[in-house]
Amino acid sequence: MSEPNDSTDDGDRRAFITKATVGVSVACSVFPFAAGVPAFLDPVSGNGDGDAGEIPWSKVASFSALPEDGTPTRFGIVRERVTDAWSTLTNVPVGAVYIVKQGDQVKAFNLKCPHLGCAIDHRSDQGDFFCPCHNSSFAFDGSVSNPASPSPRGMDGLETKIENGFVYVRFQQFRPNLAEKVPLI
Amino acid sequence: MKAIIDWLDDRSGFRTLIKEALYEKVPGGARWRYVWGSCLTFAFFAQVVTGTLLWMFYSPSAQTAWESVYFLQYHVWGGWFLRGIHHYMAQAMVVLLVLHLMQVVIDGAYKAPRELNFWFGIALMGVTLGLSLTGYLLPWDQKGYWATTVATNLIAEVPLVGVYLQKLVVGGEEYGHHTVTRFFALHAGVLPGALIALVVGHIYLFRRHGIHAKEPRPKRDSYFWPDQVLKDAVACLAVALAVIVLTLYFHGAPLGPPADPASAFPARPEWYFLFLFQLLKYVPAFWGAVIIPAFVVLLMFAQPFIGKSEKGHRFNIGFLWCLLIGAGALTFLAFSEDRANKKHFAAVEEADWLAKRVVEIADKQGIPPSGAVTLLREDHENRARHLFSSNCASCHLYNGHDGRGFPVDSNQSAPDLAGFASRAWLEGLLDYDHYVSTKYFGGTAFKDGKMATKVLKKFGEKEKALVPKVAALLSDIAGLPYQEPLSEKEREEGFNVFFDELGCIDCHDIEDEDEGSAPDLTGYGSRDWLAAIVSDPSHERFYGKDNDRMPSFVRDEKLTVEEIGILVDWLRSKSSADSAVR
Ligand code: HEM
Ligand code: FES
């Protein structure tokens, strides 16, 4: 290959060899990465989404046990059946809610702050909800109570029903830091 | 752009570095025989990249290793491909190691002043084999589990510290979480780290002494760049293509059923370790695992000195060839012994079946925290096979095997129950020649019973022509899930044959008309009937005191009612064609 060669195509030949070498080397270096690109991108591929099914009702509390004066009470949500990658798990905590009694109705809010997902506190002395991360505050109806709050929307309300004296909630999560409430599948 | 590069060069001097790296002299010109080292470096690079990607999916614990690999293999986009590349590239590395070693020794590149580098090479070989061995366990499937058990038991053969060493590697006395975590730390951390350190030393020394040119030199000297690099890169690409082809051809790496310490699997290592496995059939473990390997490695370390003389050099080459041929012969023996071994074949078939089965179940219902192995332990189909094999197969066969696909050592004495109560099975039963064959009652006292000698043997052409009708009737009573029911008219015909034309009713009850001494055929072959006869065949309703050896499984507390139900459902679920084993 490296024989002395003074003819004019020597330059061409060298240029070709150089190009070929660069090309093949790049192909070799890219190959192992390329082998894993689909798997790496799996979480954003849409593979495995869909068919989330209907959100189940979770039994949260007995209606009569909720404070009459509308003081929020915090409850954990435990799902009977959860799947996580390969696992099927039973009775797994998936989040928590605040329940507020309003006459013969209830309101339920996701514990997570719609700003960036911290857990919201209930301040009984101030009579509001307060997120200790970046100081968002919310009224008991879930709306943003202090305009200086960084949260772009009020607390995320959840669907509720009362049946045979028990409060049920359709628990779900929402995309953080958007003005509108976009459910996560 | 140029300004940025100039700035970088000024501050780092990288141009000189690249020049030095690329404009290495290659005496005698670029040659294909020098590509193996580059191929190995490339293969290792590919393993690091694909291994790190696998890492994003792998969950090292006894209850999640198989499960996470299963998920990657079957539910992650392109997961099987990624796994396949890592798996076959690991095998390619072993092949490349051998090629590299042979080239170095045949060309005499291991001699002074390159002794040290040759030793680095031997160490690299050890580390790579260590990576292969530790990687084999990571999927935590039956194959990896049982084969690696043998390997870790061999560690105990090391004098003085063996037992402690074994405990250190296994992470305790028994296989468990810490076996997986330790193997994974070795496989993805310690060994690749050691390999990188050794490769750096190896390449540094290689550059220090320059390439060893094989004489005669075919061409004028040239530079590493671009001629040798092109050859190297083309060879690497060929390795990559071969690995891609293997991955596509086998549709990725195999994944056996999940590790189950209670369910024996014939341990076999990966093919490149088979020679060691075979060797252990002939020599004591201490020799096979310690003395012989230590001797070989020591001799290899001495090769640069042995090779000082021309004779010594020829000895070195001969020694390696002998080693290769010996390993090849042992590998061949290992393969051919397994091929000739019907039980081994059956075990592999069963493992393939279990692997498919567990994936089917896991796809449907997910995997509980106790791991995929519980899915198989609770699976009725699998339990039925095991129940049949351990309780029934001492007398009955199932399609010629023991229910799990294994050949049976002793002769069959009672009927083969595959396709039990199906039309085809009953037509066979009602034919004298079949009845007295071992497929039915040939091995029992019923061979000389009334049914055989007084009834079936006497059948003429006319009776024989009626047999399919009565077989169809009985089979219809069984209500097997895979058979179409009879029409009203066909049933009537069947009953006519049963009552009048063949007079079966003379001995057998049917539909609660109680007469007869032979087994009651009311509800014949149904779930209840079959469960009842298995529970207690000596009951009046069935063989009574004529019962020949069959135990009363429930009465004698050999099986529970639940287990009988599982067995009966399984027996009734498949025609004999569906249950055939290749
Ligand atoms: C010379 C380098 C390497 C060799 C020879 C090698 C070899 C192997 C082998 C034989 C397996 C079993 C594959 C199977 O049957 O599925 C395996 C699995 C695995 N390897 Fe490697 N490996 C190497 C480097 C690496 C590196 C550097 C990493 C991570 C940084 C890694 C991560 C893994 C993982 C996570 C698995 C388990 C996943 C699976 O089995 O599919 N490997 N490796
Ligand atoms: S997360 Fe609640 S205020 Fe930022």
PDB file of C-alpha atoms in Angstrom, chain B residues 473-474 477 495 498-499 505 508-515 519-524:
ATOM      1  CA  LEU B 473     -69.788 -41.362  22.627  1.00  0.00           C
ATOM      2  CA  LEU B 474     -67.461 -41.939  25.587  1.00  0.00           C
ATOM      3  CA  ILE B 477     -69.143 -37.762  27.800  1.00  0.00           C
ATOM      4  CA  PHE B 495     -75.802 -45.247  23.033  1.00  0.00           C
ATOM      5  CA  PHE B 498     -73.195 -49.213  23.866  1.00  0.00           C
ATOM      6  CA  PHE B 499     -76.435 -50.817  24.996  1.00  0.00           C
ATOM      7  CA  ILE B 505     -73.628 -52.316  29.397  1.00  0.00           C
ATOM      8  CA  HIS B 508     -70.018 -51.233  32.571  1.00  0.00           C
ATOM      9  CA  ASP B 509     -72.506 -48.869  34.130  1.00  0.00           C
ATOM     10  CA  ILE B 510     -73.313 -45.736  32.250  1.00  0.00           C
ATOM     11  CA  GLU B 511     -75.694 -42.917  33.066  1.00  0.00           C
ATOM     12  CA  ASP B 512     -76.383 -44.378  36.504  1.00  0.00           C
ATOM     13  CA  GLU B 513     -77.926 -47.669  35.408  1.00  0.00           C
ATOM     14  CA  ASP B 514     -76.266 -49.779  37.976  1.00  0.00           C
ATOM     15  CA  GLU B 515     -75.203 -53.118  36.691  1.00  0.00           C
ATOM     16  CA  PRO B 519     -65.456 -49.568  35.890  1.00  0.00           C
ATOM     17  CA  ASP B 520     -68.503 -47.337  35.975  1.00  0.00           C
ATOM     18  CA  LEU B 521     -68.496 -45.200  32.845  1.00  0.00           C
ATOM     19  CA  THR B 522     -70.990 -42.654  34.088  1.00  0.00           C
ATOM     20  CA  GLY B 523     -69.357 -39.307  33.406  1.00  0.00           C
ATOM     21  CA  TYR B 524     -66.382 -41.132  31.914  1.00  0.00           C
TER      22      TYR B 524
END
